[in-house]
Amino acid sequence: MNALKTGILMLVIFSLFIFLGYTFGGPQGMVIAFLLALALNAFSYWFSDKIVLMMYRAKEVPEEASPRLHRMIEQLAERAGIPKPRIYVIESPSPNAFATGRNPAHAVVAVTTGILRLLTDRELRGVIAHELSHVGNRDILIQSIVATVAAAISMLAMMMRWAAIFGGGRDDDDRGAN
């Protein structure tokens, strides 16, 4: 069901961009908005997990470095009926964990060093089980797409601001902005 919701969300975003492009830029604006929406949807689908991991400077953890964590996540993933996600650790004293990726086969679970130090195994198992539920329900793709859309809306607002500053949106007979 979440795959259908994600598809509908992407279609709505696509349509909104095309409508706004036509409204503010006519047929040429519609083509530009179409290309922008296509690029953003493709980019957010394929690369959202990599962007988040780079933002946090997360490092993939080999099994030899943290066998306890790997075993825990492997057992929980097996119970959830999903493939074992890749495991990343973020150097941060703040206790946090999150899941990212476009689907269960390409999922990642990231934990901070702070949460590893603070929680007992039982507590950590609960946090990771929660994150794996996001993976199993495909919530992580929707969250990634929403973040990308927010960035796109910001970018469009900035483009419209610069267009207004430099005379964009003027009538053909130069009577003023429309």
Tab-separated table of N, CA and C in Angstrom, residues 35-177:
chain	number	residue	atom	x	y	z
A	35	LEU	N	10.982	18.880	-16.759
A	35	LEU	CA	12.328	18.319	-16.668
A	35	LEU	C	12.850	18.350	-15.232
A	36	LEU	N	12.566	19.454	-14.522
A	36	LEU	CA	12.983	19.565	-13.129
A	36	LEU	C	12.285	18.522	-12.262
A	37	ALA	N	10.991	18.349	-12.447
A	37	ALA	CA	10.238	17.355	-11.669
A	37	ALA	C	10.735	15.951	-11.967
A	38	LEU	N	10.996	15.672	-13.226
A	38	LEU	CA	11.508	14.360	-13.613
A	38	LEU	C	12.861	14.094	-12.947
A	39	ALA	N	13.740	15.082	-13.002
A	39	ALA	CA	15.070	14.932	-12.403
A	39	ALA	C	14.978	14.769	-10.883
A	40	LEU	N	14.149	15.586	-10.234
A	40	LEU	CA	14.036	15.497	-8.776
A	40	LEU	C	13.438	14.173	-8.321
A	41	ASN	N	12.415	13.701	-9.016
A	41	ASN	CA	11.820	12.416	-8.652
A	41	ASN	C	12.820	11.278	-8.826
A	42	ALA	N	13.522	11.272	-9.940
A	42	ALA	CA	14.515	10.221	-10.182
A	42	ALA	C	15.644	10.304	-9.156
A	43	PHE	N	16.125	11.528	-8.930
A	43	PHE	CA	17.225	11.731	-7.977
A	43	PHE	C	16.823	11.301	-6.576
A	44	SER	N	15.635	11.695	-6.127
A	44	SER	CA	15.217	11.351	-4.765
A	44	SER	C	14.984	9.851	-4.625
A	45	TYR	N	14.546	9.196	-5.684
A	45	TYR	CA	14.331	7.749	-5.612
A	45	TYR	C	15.659	6.993	-5.522
A	46	TRP	N	16.623	7.360	-6.341
A	46	TRP	CA	17.865	6.586	-6.430
A	46	TRP	C	18.940	6.986	-5.428
A	47	PHE	N	18.992	8.258	-4.996
A	47	PHE	CA	20.143	8.715	-4.224
A	47	PHE	C	19.840	9.287	-2.848
A	48	SER	N	18.595	9.266	-2.402
A	48	SER	CA	18.263	9.902	-1.127
A	48	SER	C	19.040	9.290	0.043
A	49	ASP	N	19.235	7.983	0.056
A	49	ASP	CA	19.960	7.355	1.160
A	49	ASP	C	21.418	7.801	1.193
A	50	LYS	N	22.037	7.906	0.031
A	50	LYS	CA	23.450	8.307	-0.031
A	50	LYS	C	23.641	9.743	0.456
A	51	ILE	N	22.689	10.600	0.124
A	51	ILE	CA	22.770	12.001	0.540
A	51	ILE	C	22.703	12.110	2.059
A	52	VAL	N	21.743	11.408	2.660
A	52	VAL	CA	21.581	11.462	4.117
A	52	VAL	C	22.834	10.935	4.810
A	53	LEU	N	23.361	9.834	4.321
A	53	LEU	CA	24.560	9.248	4.944
A	53	LEU	C	25.773	10.178	4.806
A	54	MET	N	25.892	10.853	3.663
A	54	MET	CA	26.994	11.812	3.484
A	54	MET	C	26.828	13.015	4.412
A	55	MET	N	25.576	13.481	4.570
A	55	MET	CA	25.318	14.631	5.450
A	55	MET	C	25.803	14.356	6.871
A	56	TYR	N	25.582	13.147	7.340
A	56	TYR	CA	25.951	12.789	8.705
A	56	TYR	C	27.358	12.212	8.817
A	57	ARG	N	28.054	12.119	7.685
A	57	ARG	CA	29.394	11.516	7.649
A	57	ARG	C	29.388	10.110	8.259
A	58	ALA	N	28.350	9.369	7.923
A	58	ALA	CA	28.199	8.011	8.448
A	58	ALA	C	29.210	7.082	7.787
A	59	LYS	N	29.687	6.137	8.558
A	59	LYS	CA	30.668	5.153	8.079
A	59	LYS	C	30.048	3.761	8.167
A	60	GLU	N	30.178	2.997	7.082
A	60	GLU	CA	29.677	1.630	7.104
A	60	GLU	C	30.530	0.810	8.067
A	61	VAL	N	29.860	-0.040	8.832
A	61	VAL	CA	30.541	-0.833	9.849
A	61	VAL	C	30.700	-2.264	9.362
A	62	PRO	N	31.940	-2.715	9.200
A	62	PRO	CA	32.127	-4.123	8.838
A	62	PRO	C	31.751	-5.028	10.008
A	63	GLU	N	31.389	-6.250	9.699
A	63	GLU	CA	30.940	-7.177	10.737
A	63	GLU	C	32.015	-7.407	11.797
A	64	GLU	N	33.279	-7.422	11.372
A	64	GLU	CA	34.374	-7.647	12.327
A	64	GLU	C	34.471	-6.530	13.367
A	65	ALA	N	34.105	-5.317	12.978
A	65	ALA	CA	34.224	-4.169	13.884
A	65	ALA	C	33.135	-4.159	14.953
A	66	SER	N	31.957	-4.702	14.624
A	66	SER	CA	30.861	-4.698	15.585
A	66	SER	C	29.979	-5.931	15.387
A	67	PRO	N	30.488	-7.090	15.775
A	67	PRO	CA	29.712	-8.320	15.557
A	67	PRO	C	28.390	-8.336	16.328
A	68	ARG	N	28.381	-7.749	17.532
A	68	ARG	CA	27.163	-7.701	18.356
A	68	ARG	C	26.049	-6.951	17.633
A	69	LEU	N	26.365	-5.795	17.095
A	69	LEU	CA	25.391	-4.981	16.387
A	69	LEU	C	24.908	-5.694	15.117
A	70	HIS	N	25.825	-6.278	14.379
A	70	HIS	CA	25.454	-7.002	13.166
A	70	HIS	C	24.530	-8.180	13.474
A	71	ARG	N	24.866	-8.940	14.499
A	71	ARG	CA	24.047	-10.091	14.888
A	71	ARG	C	22.639	-9.642	15.288
A	72	MET	N	22.585	-8.557	16.068
A	72	MET	CA	21.301	-8.034	16.534
A	72	MET	C	20.424	-7.624	15.353
A	73	ILE	N	20.986	-6.880	14.423
A	73	ILE	CA	20.212	-6.394	13.280
A	73	ILE	C	19.840	-7.554	12.362
A	74	GLU	N	20.721	-8.501	12.204
A	74	GLU	CA	20.419	-9.670	11.373
A	74	GLU	C	19.231	-10.462	11.938
A	75	GLN	N	19.225	-10.670	13.249
A	75	GLN	CA	18.122	-11.398	13.891
A	75	GLN	C	16.802	-10.637	13.754
A	76	LEU	N	16.853	-9.335	13.982
A	76	LEU	CA	15.637	-8.525	13.892
A	76	LEU	C	15.107	-8.469	12.455
A	77	ALA	N	16.007	-8.359	11.491
A	77	ALA	CA	15.588	-8.317	10.087
A	77	ALA	C	14.963	-9.656	9.685
A	78	GLU	N	15.545	-10.731	10.163
A	78	GLU	CA	14.997	-12.059	9.864
A	78	GLU	C	13.584	-12.192	10.431
A	79	ARG	N	13.410	-11.734	11.667
A	79	ARG	CA	12.071	-11.764	12.288
A	79	ARG	C	11.069	-10.916	11.525
A	80	ALA	N	11.533	-9.795	10.989
A	80	ALA	CA	10.648	-8.883	10.248
A	80	ALA	C	10.398	-9.367	8.819
A	81	GLY	N	11.168	-10.354	8.379
A	81	GLY	CA	10.989	-10.882	7.032
A	81	GLY	C	11.545	-9.979	5.948
A	82	ILE	N	12.602	-9.249	6.272
A	82	ILE	CA	13.244	-8.368	5.297
A	82	ILE	C	14.726	-8.715	5.223
A	83	PRO	N	15.383	-8.349	4.128
A	83	PRO	CA	16.831	-8.594	4.059
A	83	PRO	C	17.571	-7.744	5.096
A	84	LYS	N	18.710	-8.243	5.530
A	84	LYS	CA	19.509	-7.483	6.498
A	84	LYS	C	19.998	-6.188	5.830
A	85	PRO	N	19.690	-5.043	6.436
A	85	PRO	CA	20.156	-3.776	5.855
A	85	PRO	C	21.644	-3.567	6.111
A	86	ARG	N	22.231	-2.672	5.349
A	86	ARG	CA	23.608	-2.268	5.634
A	86	ARG	C	23.592	-1.468	6.935
A	87	ILE	N	24.706	-1.485	7.641
A	87	ILE	CA	24.770	-0.842	8.958
A	87	ILE	C	25.832	0.257	8.929
A	88	TYR	N	25.434	1.437	9.382
A	88	TYR	CA	26.334	2.594	9.435
A	88	TYR	C	26.353	3.133	10.858
A	89	VAL	N	27.491	3.729	11.220
A	89	VAL	CA	27.623	4.383	12.520
A	89	VAL	C	28.023	5.828	12.283
A	90	ILE	N	27.426	6.711	13.069
A	90	ILE	CA	27.699	8.148	13.005
A	90	ILE	C	28.395	8.550	14.290
A	91	GLU	N	29.521	9.224	14.160
A	91	GLU	CA	30.229	9.725	15.336
A	91	GLU	C	29.479	10.917	15.904
A	92	SER	N	28.729	10.679	16.949
A	92	SER	CA	27.974	11.753	17.590
A	92	SER	C	27.578	11.304	18.993
A	93	PRO	N	27.723	12.193	19.965
A	93	PRO	CA	27.319	11.832	21.321
A	93	PRO	C	25.795	11.782	21.509
A	94	SER	N	25.049	12.369	20.572
A	94	SER	CA	23.589	12.359	20.676
A	94	SER	C	23.049	10.958	20.401
A	95	PRO	N	22.150	10.480	21.242
A	95	PRO	CA	21.568	9.159	20.981
A	95	PRO	C	20.526	9.248	19.864
A	96	ASN	N	20.798	8.581	18.749
A	96	ASN	CA	19.888	8.635	17.617
A	96	ASN	C	20.076	7.405	16.747
A	97	ALA	N	19.045	7.066	16.016
A	97	ALA	CA	19.087	5.986	15.024
A	97	ALA	C	18.062	6.320	13.954
A	98	PHE	N	18.340	5.916	12.721
A	98	PHE	CA	17.362	6.105	11.654
A	98	PHE	C	17.594	5.070	10.569
A	99	ALA	N	16.569	4.897	9.744
A	99	ALA	CA	16.643	4.011	8.591
A	99	ALA	C	16.473	4.858	7.341
A	100	THR	N	17.127	4.452	6.267
A	100	THR	CA	16.987	5.138	4.996
A	100	THR	C	17.135	4.119	3.875
A	101	GLY	N	16.816	4.526	2.665
A	101	GLY	CA	16.900	3.647	1.505
A	101	GLY	C	15.584	3.633	0.756
A	102	ARG	N	15.623	3.152	-0.494
A	102	ARG	CA	14.408	3.204	-1.313
A	102	ARG	C	13.505	1.997	-1.149
A	103	ASN	N	14.027	0.893	-0.648
A	103	ASN	CA	13.218	-0.312	-0.435
A	103	ASN	C	13.979	-1.248	0.500
A	104	PRO	N	13.361	-2.323	0.955
A	104	PRO	CA	14.046	-3.217	1.892
A	104	PRO	C	15.363	-3.801	1.359
A	105	ALA	N	15.453	-3.999	0.061
A	105	ALA	CA	16.685	-4.554	-0.509
A	105	ALA	C	17.835	-3.546	-0.515
A	106	HIS	N	17.518	-2.265	-0.422
A	106	HIS	CA	18.543	-1.210	-0.445
A	106	HIS	C	18.489	-0.362	0.823
A	107	ALA	N	18.132	-0.974	1.920
A	107	ALA	CA	17.959	-0.226	3.171
A	107	ALA	C	19.271	-0.106	3.937
A	108	VAL	N	19.283	0.909	4.775
A	108	VAL	CA	20.415	1.181	5.662
A	108	VAL	C	19.846	1.521	7.032
A	109	VAL	N	20.484	1.017	8.072
A	109	VAL	CA	20.177	1.444	9.438
A	109	VAL	C	21.426	2.138	9.958
A	110	ALA	N	21.242	3.348	10.452
A	110	ALA	CA	22.364	4.119	10.993
A	110	ALA	C	22.111	4.390	12.477
A	111	VAL	N	23.156	4.241	13.262
A	111	VAL	CA	23.082	4.520	14.701
A	111	VAL	C	24.255	5.413	15.077
A	112	THR	N	24.045	6.216	16.097
A	112	THR	CA	25.140	7.072	16.564
A	112	THR	C	25.943	6.338	17.630
A	113	THR	N	27.166	6.809	17.815
A	113	THR	CA	27.993	6.240	18.881
A	113	THR	C	27.367	6.534	20.241
A	114	GLY	N	26.637	7.642	20.335
A	114	GLY	CA	25.969	7.998	21.580
A	114	GLY	C	24.917	6.988	21.991
A	115	ILE	N	24.128	6.517	21.039
A	115	ILE	CA	23.079	5.545	21.371
A	115	ILE	C	23.691	4.190	21.707
A	116	LEU	N	24.802	3.866	21.052
A	116	LEU	CA	25.475	2.594	21.345
A	116	LEU	C	26.025	2.575	22.767
A	117	ARG	N	26.503	3.733	23.228
A	117	ARG	CA	27.046	3.819	24.595
A	117	ARG	C	25.953	3.893	25.651
A	118	LEU	N	24.861	4.557	25.318
A	118	LEU	CA	23.822	4.857	26.305
A	118	LEU	C	22.866	3.702	26.581
A	119	LEU	N	22.440	2.998	25.556
A	119	LEU	CA	21.378	2.007	25.717
A	119	LEU	C	21.910	0.607	26.022
A	120	THR	N	21.086	-0.141	26.730
A	120	THR	CA	21.380	-1.559	26.943
A	120	THR	C	21.041	-2.292	25.635
A	121	ASP	N	21.456	-3.552	25.546
A	121	ASP	CA	21.151	-4.336	24.345
A	121	ASP	C	19.647	-4.431	24.113
A	122	ARG	N	18.899	-4.618	25.173
A	122	ARG	CA	17.440	-4.748	25.048
A	122	ARG	C	16.820	-3.444	24.517
A	123	GLU	N	17.257	-2.307	25.050
A	123	GLU	CA	16.738	-1.015	24.598
A	123	GLU	C	17.135	-0.754	23.146
A	124	LEU	N	18.377	-1.060	22.823
A	124	LEU	CA	18.861	-0.855	21.461
A	124	LEU	C	18.098	-1.747	20.480
A	125	ARG	N	17.799	-2.959	20.894
A	125	ARG	CA	17.021	-3.889	20.065
A	125	ARG	C	15.636	-3.278	19.770
A	126	GLY	N	15.020	-2.632	20.741
A	126	GLY	CA	13.724	-1.987	20.535
A	126	GLY	C	13.812	-0.836	19.552
A	127	VAL	N	14.856	-0.017	19.669
A	127	VAL	CA	15.040	1.120	18.765
A	127	VAL	C	15.263	0.621	17.338
A	128	ILE	N	16.117	-0.378	17.197
A	128	ILE	CA	16.411	-0.895	15.857
A	128	ILE	C	15.191	-1.606	15.266
A	129	ALA	N	14.428	-2.298	16.094
A	129	ALA	CA	13.198	-2.936	15.607
A	129	ALA	C	12.241	-1.877	15.066
A	130	HIS	N	12.158	-0.752	15.746
A	130	HIS	CA	11.327	0.360	15.282
A	130	HIS	C	11.810	0.845	13.911
A	131	GLU	N	13.107	1.020	13.759
A	131	GLU	CA	13.663	1.482	12.477
A	131	GLU	C	13.416	0.459	11.371
A	132	LEU	N	13.543	-0.815	11.706
A	132	LEU	CA	13.292	-1.863	10.712
A	132	LEU	C	11.815	-1.913	10.310
A	133	SER	N	10.923	-1.496	11.215
A	133	SER	CA	9.506	-1.433	10.833
A	133	SER	C	9.303	-0.370	9.756
A	134	HIS	N	10.073	0.713	9.811
A	134	HIS	CA	10.018	1.725	8.749
A	134	HIS	C	10.487	1.127	7.427
A	135	VAL	N	11.524	0.306	7.490
A	135	VAL	CA	12.034	-0.342	6.286
A	135	VAL	C	10.961	-1.268	5.709
A	136	GLY	N	10.395	-2.109	6.552
A	136	GLY	CA	9.394	-3.072	6.101
A	136	GLY	C	8.149	-2.421	5.528
A	137	ASN	N	7.759	-1.285	6.081
A	137	ASN	CA	6.563	-0.570	5.604
A	137	ASN	C	6.863	0.418	4.485
A	138	ARG	N	8.139	0.535	4.115
A	138	ARG	CA	8.590	1.453	3.054
A	138	ARG	C	8.324	2.918	3.388
A	139	ASP	N	8.277	3.232	4.653
A	139	ASP	CA	8.101	4.623	5.080
A	139	ASP	C	9.311	5.474	4.702
A	140	ILE	N	10.462	4.857	4.642
A	140	ILE	CA	11.695	5.614	4.436
A	140	ILE	C	11.741	6.280	3.074
A	141	LEU	N	11.173	5.638	2.054
A	141	LEU	CA	11.144	6.248	0.730
A	141	LEU	C	10.253	7.485	0.734
A	142	ILE	N	9.094	7.391	1.363
A	142	ILE	CA	8.183	8.535	1.427
A	142	ILE	C	8.856	9.705	2.142
A	143	GLN	N	9.528	9.440	3.247
A	143	GLN	CA	10.206	10.500	3.992
A	143	GLN	C	11.292	11.148	3.145
A	144	SER	N	12.021	10.347	2.397
A	144	SER	CA	13.087	10.877	1.546
A	144	SER	C	12.521	11.751	0.441
A	145	ILE	N	11.422	11.309	-0.159
A	145	ILE	CA	10.809	12.086	-1.235
A	145	ILE	C	10.260	13.406	-0.698
A	146	VAL	N	9.655	13.368	0.466
A	146	VAL	CA	9.131	14.598	1.070
A	146	VAL	C	10.270	15.589	1.331
A	147	ALA	N	11.396	15.105	1.811
A	147	ALA	CA	12.550	15.991	2.043
A	147	ALA	C	13.046	16.589	0.731
A	148	THR	N	13.068	15.798	-0.323
A	148	THR	CA	13.502	16.300	-1.624
A	148	THR	C	12.522	17.331	-2.164
A	149	VAL	N	11.235	17.095	-1.974
A	149	VAL	CA	10.220	18.049	-2.423
A	149	VAL	C	10.362	19.376	-1.680
A	150	ALA	N	10.617	19.300	-0.391
A	150	ALA	CA	10.817	20.535	0.381
A	150	ALA	C	11.998	21.322	-0.182
A	151	ALA	N	13.063	20.627	-0.531
A	151	ALA	CA	14.229	21.296	-1.129
A	151	ALA	C	13.864	21.886	-2.490
A	152	ALA	N	13.066	21.172	-3.274
A	152	ALA	CA	12.664	21.662	-4.595
A	152	ALA	C	11.789	22.904	-4.483
A	153	ILE	N	10.871	22.901	-3.540
A	153	ILE	CA	10.002	24.069	-3.340
A	153	ILE	C	10.844	25.272	-2.941
A	154	SER	N	11.802	25.056	-2.091
A	154	SER	CA	12.727	26.115	-1.680
A	154	SER	C	13.476	26.669	-2.896
A	155	MET	N	13.947	25.759	-3.745
A	155	MET	CA	14.691	26.164	-4.926
A	155	MET	C	13.797	26.962	-5.881
A	156	LEU	N	12.547	26.500	-6.074
A	156	LEU	CA	11.628	27.238	-6.944
A	156	LEU	C	11.332	28.634	-6.399
A	157	ALA	N	11.157	28.735	-5.092
A	157	ALA	CA	10.902	30.045	-4.484
A	157	ALA	C	12.093	30.973	-4.710
A	158	MET	N	13.289	30.435	-4.577
A	158	MET	CA	14.487	31.242	-4.789
A	158	MET	C	14.581	31.675	-6.262
A	159	MET	N	14.251	30.769	-7.191
A	159	MET	CA	14.279	31.112	-8.616
A	159	MET	C	13.269	32.208	-8.928
A	160	MET	N	12.068	32.120	-8.338
A	160	MET	CA	11.044	33.144	-8.581
A	160	MET	C	11.477	34.487	-7.988
A	161	ARG	N	12.134	34.454	-6.835
A	161	ARG	CA	12.617	35.695	-6.239
A	161	ARG	C	13.629	36.370	-7.165
A	162	TRP	N	14.608	35.592	-7.678
A	162	TRP	CA	15.608	36.171	-8.570
A	162	TRP	C	14.985	36.631	-9.883
A	163	ALA	N	13.985	35.902	-10.357
A	163	ALA	CA	13.297	36.321	-11.582
A	163	ALA	C	12.592	37.657	-11.356
A	164	ALA	N	11.987	37.825	-10.188
A	164	ALA	CA	11.312	39.090	-9.879
A	164	ALA	C	12.312	40.236	-9.768
A	165	ILE	N	13.466	39.971	-9.178
A	165	ILE	CA	14.487	41.008	-9.029
A	165	ILE	C	15.011	41.462	-10.386
A	166	PHE	N	15.218	40.498	-11.295
A	166	PHE	CA	15.815	40.829	-12.586
A	166	PHE	C	14.805	40.952	-13.717
A	167	GLY	N	13.542	41.209	-13.377
A	167	GLY	CA	12.552	41.536	-14.387
A	167	GLY	C	11.817	40.362	-14.988
A	168	GLY	N	11.884	39.214	-14.391
A	168	GLY	CA	11.138	38.063	-14.901
A	168	GLY	C	9.652	38.271	-14.688
A	169	GLY	N	8.819	37.676	-15.522
A	169	GLY	CA	7.369	37.756	-15.366
A	169	GLY	C	6.774	39.063	-15.849
A	170	ARG	N	7.431	39.749	-16.764
A	170	ARG	CA	6.891	41.013	-17.290
A	170	ARG	C	6.015	40.745	-18.506
A	171	ASP	N	5.034	41.630	-18.743
A	171	ASP	CA	4.186	41.544	-19.935
A	171	ASP	C	5.008	41.901	-21.171
A	172	ASP	N	4.491	41.504	-22.339
A	172	ASP	CA	5.194	41.786	-23.598
A	172	ASP	C	5.345	43.286	-23.831
A	173	ASP	N	4.340	44.078	-23.454
A	173	ASP	CA	4.419	45.520	-23.705
A	173	ASP	C	5.053	46.271	-22.549
A	174	ASP	N	5.695	45.549	-21.625
A	174	ASP	CA	6.490	46.141	-20.542
A	174	ASP	C	5.695	47.048	-19.617
A	175	ARG	N	4.429	46.726	-19.350
A	175	ARG	CA	3.607	47.558	-18.465
A	175	ARG	C	3.837	47.224	-16.998
A	176	GLY	N	4.611	46.233	-16.710
A	176	GLY	CA	4.839	45.857	-15.317
A	176	GLY	C	4.681	44.366	-15.137
A	177	ALA	N	4.962	43.933	-13.968
A	177	ALA	CA	4.921	42.487	-13.687
A	177	ALA	C	3.489	41.985	-13.715
